[in-house]
C-alpha positions as semicolon CSV with decimal commas, in nm:
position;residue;x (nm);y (nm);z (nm)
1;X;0,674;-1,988;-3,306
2;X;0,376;-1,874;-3,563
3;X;0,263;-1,573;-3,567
4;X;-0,122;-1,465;-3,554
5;X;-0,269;-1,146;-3,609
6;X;0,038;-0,936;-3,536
7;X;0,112;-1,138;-3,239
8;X;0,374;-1,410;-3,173
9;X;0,210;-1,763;-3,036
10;X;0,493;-1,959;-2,877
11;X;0,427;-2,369;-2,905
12;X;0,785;-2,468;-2,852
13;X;0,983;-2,398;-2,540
14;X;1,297;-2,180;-2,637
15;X;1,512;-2,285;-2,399
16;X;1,476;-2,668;-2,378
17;X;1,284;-2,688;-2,707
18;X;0,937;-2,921;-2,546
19;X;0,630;-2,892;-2,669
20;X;0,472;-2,927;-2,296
21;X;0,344;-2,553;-2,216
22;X;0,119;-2,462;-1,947
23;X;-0,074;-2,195;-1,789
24;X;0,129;-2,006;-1,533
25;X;-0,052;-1,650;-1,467
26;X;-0,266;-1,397;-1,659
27;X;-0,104;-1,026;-1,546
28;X;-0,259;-0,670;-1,671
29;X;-0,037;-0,439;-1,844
30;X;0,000;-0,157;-1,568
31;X;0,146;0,095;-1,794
32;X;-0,026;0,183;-2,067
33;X;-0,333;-0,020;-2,202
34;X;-0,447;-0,255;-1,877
35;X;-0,520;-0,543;-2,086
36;X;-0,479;-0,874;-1,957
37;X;-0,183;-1,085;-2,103
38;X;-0,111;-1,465;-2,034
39;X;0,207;-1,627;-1,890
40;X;0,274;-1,990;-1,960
41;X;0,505;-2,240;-1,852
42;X;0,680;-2,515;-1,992
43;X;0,621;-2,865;-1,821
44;X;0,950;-2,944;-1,840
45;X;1,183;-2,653;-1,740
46;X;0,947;-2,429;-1,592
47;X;1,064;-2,142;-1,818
48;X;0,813;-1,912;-1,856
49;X;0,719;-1,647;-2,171
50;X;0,449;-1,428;-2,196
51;X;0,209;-1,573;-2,477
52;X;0,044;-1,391;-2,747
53;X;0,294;-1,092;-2,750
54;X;0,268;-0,820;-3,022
55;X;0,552;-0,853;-3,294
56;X;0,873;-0,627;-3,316
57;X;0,724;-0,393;-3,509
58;X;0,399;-0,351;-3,339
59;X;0,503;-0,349;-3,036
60;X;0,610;0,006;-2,952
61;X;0,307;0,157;-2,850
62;X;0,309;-0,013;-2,511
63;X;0,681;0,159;-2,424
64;X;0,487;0,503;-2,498
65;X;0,452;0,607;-2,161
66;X;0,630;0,934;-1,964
67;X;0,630;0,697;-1,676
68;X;0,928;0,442;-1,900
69;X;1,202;0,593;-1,724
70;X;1,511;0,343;-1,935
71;X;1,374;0,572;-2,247
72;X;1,279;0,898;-2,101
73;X;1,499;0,965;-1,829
74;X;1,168;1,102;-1,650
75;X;1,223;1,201;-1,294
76;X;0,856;1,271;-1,194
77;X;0,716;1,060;-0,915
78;X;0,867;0,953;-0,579
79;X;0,953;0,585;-0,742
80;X;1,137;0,746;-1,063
81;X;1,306;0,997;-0,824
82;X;1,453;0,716;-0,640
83;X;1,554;0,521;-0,923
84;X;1,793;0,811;-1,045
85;X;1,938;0,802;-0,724
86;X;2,018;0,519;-0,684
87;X;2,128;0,466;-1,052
88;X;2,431;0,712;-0,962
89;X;2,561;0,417;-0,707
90;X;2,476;0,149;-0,966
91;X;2,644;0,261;-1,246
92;X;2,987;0,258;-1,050
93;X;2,925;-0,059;-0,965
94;X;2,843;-0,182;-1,275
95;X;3,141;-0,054;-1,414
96;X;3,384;-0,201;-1,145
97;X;3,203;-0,543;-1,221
98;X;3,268;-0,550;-1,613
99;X;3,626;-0,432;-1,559
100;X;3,688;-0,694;-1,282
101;X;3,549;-1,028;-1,487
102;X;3,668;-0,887;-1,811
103;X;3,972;-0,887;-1,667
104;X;4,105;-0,566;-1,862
105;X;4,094;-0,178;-1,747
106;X;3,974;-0,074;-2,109
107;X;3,850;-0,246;-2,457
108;X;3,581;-0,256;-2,657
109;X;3,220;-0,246;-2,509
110;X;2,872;-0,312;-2,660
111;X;2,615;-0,210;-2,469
112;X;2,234;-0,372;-2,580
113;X;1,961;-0,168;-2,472
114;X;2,141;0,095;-2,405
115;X;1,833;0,366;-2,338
116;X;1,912;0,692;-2,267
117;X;2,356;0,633;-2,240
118;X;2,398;0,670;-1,937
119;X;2,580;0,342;-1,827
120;X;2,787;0,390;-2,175
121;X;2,920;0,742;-2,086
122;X;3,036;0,564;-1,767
123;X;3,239;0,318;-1,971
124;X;3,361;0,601;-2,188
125;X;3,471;0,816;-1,903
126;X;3,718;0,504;-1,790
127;X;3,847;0,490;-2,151
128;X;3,662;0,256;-2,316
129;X;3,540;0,234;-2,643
130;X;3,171;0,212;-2,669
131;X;2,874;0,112;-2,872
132;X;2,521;0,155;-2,802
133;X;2,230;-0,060;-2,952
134;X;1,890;0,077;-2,877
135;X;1,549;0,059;-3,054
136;X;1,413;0,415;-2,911
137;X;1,491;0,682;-3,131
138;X;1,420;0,940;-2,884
139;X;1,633;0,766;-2,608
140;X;1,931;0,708;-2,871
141;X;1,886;1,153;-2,943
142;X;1,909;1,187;-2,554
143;X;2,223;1,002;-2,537
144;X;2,339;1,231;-2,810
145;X;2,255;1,538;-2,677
146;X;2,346;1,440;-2,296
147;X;2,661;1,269;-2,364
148;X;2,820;1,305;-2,709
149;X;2,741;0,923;-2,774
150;X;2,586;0,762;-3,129
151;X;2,375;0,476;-3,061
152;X;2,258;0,254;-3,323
153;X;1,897;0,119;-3,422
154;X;1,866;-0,237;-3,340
155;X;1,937;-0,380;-3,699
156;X;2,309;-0,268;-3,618
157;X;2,340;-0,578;-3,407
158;X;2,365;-0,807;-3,726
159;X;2,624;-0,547;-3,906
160;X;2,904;-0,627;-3,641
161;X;3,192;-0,806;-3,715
162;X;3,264;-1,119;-3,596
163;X;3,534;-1,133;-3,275
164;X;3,544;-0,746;-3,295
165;X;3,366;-0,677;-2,893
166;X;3,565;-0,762;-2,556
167;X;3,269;-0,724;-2,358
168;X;2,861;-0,689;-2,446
169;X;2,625;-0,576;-2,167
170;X;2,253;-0,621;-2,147
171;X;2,103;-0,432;-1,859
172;X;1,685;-0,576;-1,844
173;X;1,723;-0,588;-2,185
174;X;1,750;-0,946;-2,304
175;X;1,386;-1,028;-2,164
176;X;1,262;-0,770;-2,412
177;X;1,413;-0,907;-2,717
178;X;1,142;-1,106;-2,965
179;X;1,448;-1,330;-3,108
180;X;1,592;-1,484;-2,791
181;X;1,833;-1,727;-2,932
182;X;1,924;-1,545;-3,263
183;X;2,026;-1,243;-3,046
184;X;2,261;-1,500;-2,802
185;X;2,364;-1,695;-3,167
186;X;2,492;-1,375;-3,267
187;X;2,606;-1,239;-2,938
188;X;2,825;-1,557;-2,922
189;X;2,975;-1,421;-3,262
190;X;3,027;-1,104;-3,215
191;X;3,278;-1,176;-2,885
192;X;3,606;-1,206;-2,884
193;X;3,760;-1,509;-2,769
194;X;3,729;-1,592;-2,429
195;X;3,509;-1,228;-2,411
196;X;3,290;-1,186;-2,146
197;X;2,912;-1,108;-2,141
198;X;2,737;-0,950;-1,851
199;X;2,349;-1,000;-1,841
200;X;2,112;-0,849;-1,582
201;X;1,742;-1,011;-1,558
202;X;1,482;-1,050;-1,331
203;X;1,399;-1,344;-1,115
204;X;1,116;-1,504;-1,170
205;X;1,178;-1,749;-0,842
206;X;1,278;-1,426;-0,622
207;X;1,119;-1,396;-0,294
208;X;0,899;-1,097;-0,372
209;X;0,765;-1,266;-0,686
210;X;0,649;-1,545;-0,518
211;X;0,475;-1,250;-0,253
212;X;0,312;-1,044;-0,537
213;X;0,214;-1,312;-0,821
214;X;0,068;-1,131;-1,106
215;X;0,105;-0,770;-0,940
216;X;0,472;-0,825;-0,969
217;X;0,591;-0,534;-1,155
218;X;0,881;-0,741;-1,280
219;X;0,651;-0,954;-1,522
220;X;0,527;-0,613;-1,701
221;X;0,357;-0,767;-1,981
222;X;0,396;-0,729;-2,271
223;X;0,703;-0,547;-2,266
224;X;0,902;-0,839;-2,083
225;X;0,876;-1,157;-2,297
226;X;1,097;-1,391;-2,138
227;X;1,051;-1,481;-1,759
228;X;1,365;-1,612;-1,605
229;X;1,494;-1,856;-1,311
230;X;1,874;-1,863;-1,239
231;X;1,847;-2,210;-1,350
232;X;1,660;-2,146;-1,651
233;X;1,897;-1,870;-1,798
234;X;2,178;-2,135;-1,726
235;X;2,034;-2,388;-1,896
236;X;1,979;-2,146;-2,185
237;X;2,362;-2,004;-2,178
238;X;2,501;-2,339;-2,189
239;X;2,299;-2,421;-2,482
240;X;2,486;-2,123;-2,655
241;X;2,779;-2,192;-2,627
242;X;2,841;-1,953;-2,258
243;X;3,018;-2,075;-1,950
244;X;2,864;-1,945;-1,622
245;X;3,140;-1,757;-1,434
246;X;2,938;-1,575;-1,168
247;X;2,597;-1,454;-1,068
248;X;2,586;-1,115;-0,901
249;X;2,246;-1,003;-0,686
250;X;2,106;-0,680;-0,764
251;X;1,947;-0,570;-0,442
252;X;1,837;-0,220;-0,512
253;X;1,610;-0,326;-0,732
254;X;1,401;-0,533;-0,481
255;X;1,289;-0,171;-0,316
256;X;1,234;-0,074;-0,664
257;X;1,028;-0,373;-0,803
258;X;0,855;-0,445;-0,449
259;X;0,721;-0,029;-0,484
260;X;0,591;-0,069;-0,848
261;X;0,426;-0,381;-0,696
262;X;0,264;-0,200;-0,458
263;X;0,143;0,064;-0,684
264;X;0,017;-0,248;-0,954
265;X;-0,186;-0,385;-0,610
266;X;-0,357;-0,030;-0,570
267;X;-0,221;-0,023;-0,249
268;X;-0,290;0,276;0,015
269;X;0,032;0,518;0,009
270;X;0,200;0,232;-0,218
271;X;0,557;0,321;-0,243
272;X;0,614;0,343;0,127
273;X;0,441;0,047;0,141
274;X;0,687;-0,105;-0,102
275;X;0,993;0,045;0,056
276;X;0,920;-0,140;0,341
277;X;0,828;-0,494;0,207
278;X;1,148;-0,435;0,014
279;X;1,344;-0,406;0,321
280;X;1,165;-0,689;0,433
281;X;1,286;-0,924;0,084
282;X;1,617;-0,737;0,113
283;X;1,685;-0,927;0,442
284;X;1,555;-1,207;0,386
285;X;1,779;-1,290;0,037
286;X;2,137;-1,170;0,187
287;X;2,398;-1,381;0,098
288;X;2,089;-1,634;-0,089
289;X;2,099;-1,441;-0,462
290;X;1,826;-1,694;-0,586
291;X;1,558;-1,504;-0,354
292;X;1,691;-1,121;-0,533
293;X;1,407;-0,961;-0,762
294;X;1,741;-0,912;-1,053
295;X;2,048;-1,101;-1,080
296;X;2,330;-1,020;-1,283
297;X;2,464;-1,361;-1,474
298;X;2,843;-1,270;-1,589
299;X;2,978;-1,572;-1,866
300;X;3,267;-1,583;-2,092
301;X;3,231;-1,686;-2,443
302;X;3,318;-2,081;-2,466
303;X;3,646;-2,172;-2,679
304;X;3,616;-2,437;-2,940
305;X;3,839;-2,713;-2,808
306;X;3,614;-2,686;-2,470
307;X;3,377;-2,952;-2,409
């Protein structure tokens, strides 16, 4: 990757490393600035990345909106409403899922991304010790105030010991992250042996993508640099050093995604709209996880004498 003005222009495919990149969509940034961004493809794996993205350290501006609900906690709105709600069911959930493929009741957690703390105070209230990593300052002083819990700035990730974490979460997080590989090089590091890491992303392939092409909230460019298949994200955990244990639909998020789509489209009364086209992809994709809008990949840190 070089970088020009400010921006990062990607040349070389980061998960399969060709050179063979393609136009795949342009998409507006819905949130705050409505400028057009491109999506390409690479020829070879069909992974695709939004191009031309603003660097790290320039990027915040386009997270500085009320309506960012993982950093404000806002509730206003019939679509952020619903996403607290249902939040309450997924957070048990989530929690049930790390302590079954983890395979322990309690340990050490890192959670990347962690926004405003709630899915960390769930951990903590089951005993486990926690650690937040999250680039907001005002969503890491909400997690302090709400819960009790420190979260780190982001340059904490590269301070952990080695072997010291017996699980590491990413909620939507690792599609956000500038260094893809250096974060899963270090990820791989940071685990115990034979630790497990949970991962929750959208699918690029899912059945309402495929409906809403470049109105599909799920793209939100810039903010979401990395678009993912299930086979893509395999191909890239395999290449550091992660076996693929299971891969977990998110469902809710389909009613979620498929309203914000709605809204993107300008559509008439939008999130009822969405609701039901989301009820619609909902049907369709039970018991087929490669049509959900979010999957949740859980893999377990690869030993050394595996080949």
């Amino acid at each position: 990757m070089s970088k020009t003005l400010n921006k990062i222009h990607t040349t070389i495919c980061p998960v399969c490393g060709s050179v063979e990149i393609e136009h795949f969509l342009s998409c507006k940034d819905y949130l705050t600035t409505k400028e057009q961004f491109e999506i390409c493809k690479c020829k070879v794996c069909s992974f695709a990345f939004t191009q031309d993205f603003p660097v790290e350290s320039e990027i915040g501006r386009y997270y500085d909106a009320p309506e960012y609900v993982s950093h404000s906690d806002t509730h206003k709105g019939l679509i952020n409403f619903l996403y607290h709600q249902v939040r309450k069911i997924s957070l048990r959930s989530k929690a049930r899922l790390v302590s079954k493929y983890a395979e322990i009741k309690k340990g050490m957690l890192l959670d990347i991304g962690s926004g405003t703390g709630y899915f960390m105070n769930k951990m903590k209230e089951r005993k486990w010790i926690v650690t937040g990593v999250e680039i907001s300052e005002d969503a890491r002083k909400y997690a302090k105030q709400k819960f009790g819990i420190d979260s780190q700035a982001s340059e904490y990730l590269y301070e952990i010991p080695c072997k010291t974490k017996d699980v590491i979460t990413m909620w939507h997080v690792l599609e956000h992250l500038e260094h893809l590989n250096r974060v899963l090089e270090y990820i791989q590091g940071v685990l115990k042996d034979n630790g497990t890491l949970v991962v929750a992303l959208p699918n690029k392939d899912s059945l309402d993508a495929r409906h809403y092409g470049e109105f599909w909230a799920a793209y939100d460019v810039p903010r979401h640099l990395w678009h993912f298949s299930p086979a893509d994200f395999e191909h890239l955990a395999k290449r550091r050093q992660f076996e693929l244990i299971a891969v977990k639909p998110m469902y809710f998020d389909t009613f979620y995604i498929s309203m914000l789509s709605e809204k993107n489209k300008g559509t008439f009364l939008g999130s009822l709209v969405g609701l039901v086209k989301g009820g619609f992809f909902f049907l369709r994709s039970i018991g087929k996880p490669d049509r959900v809008s979010s999957l949740v990949y859980i893999l377990k840190k690869k030993q050394l004498n595996k080949i």
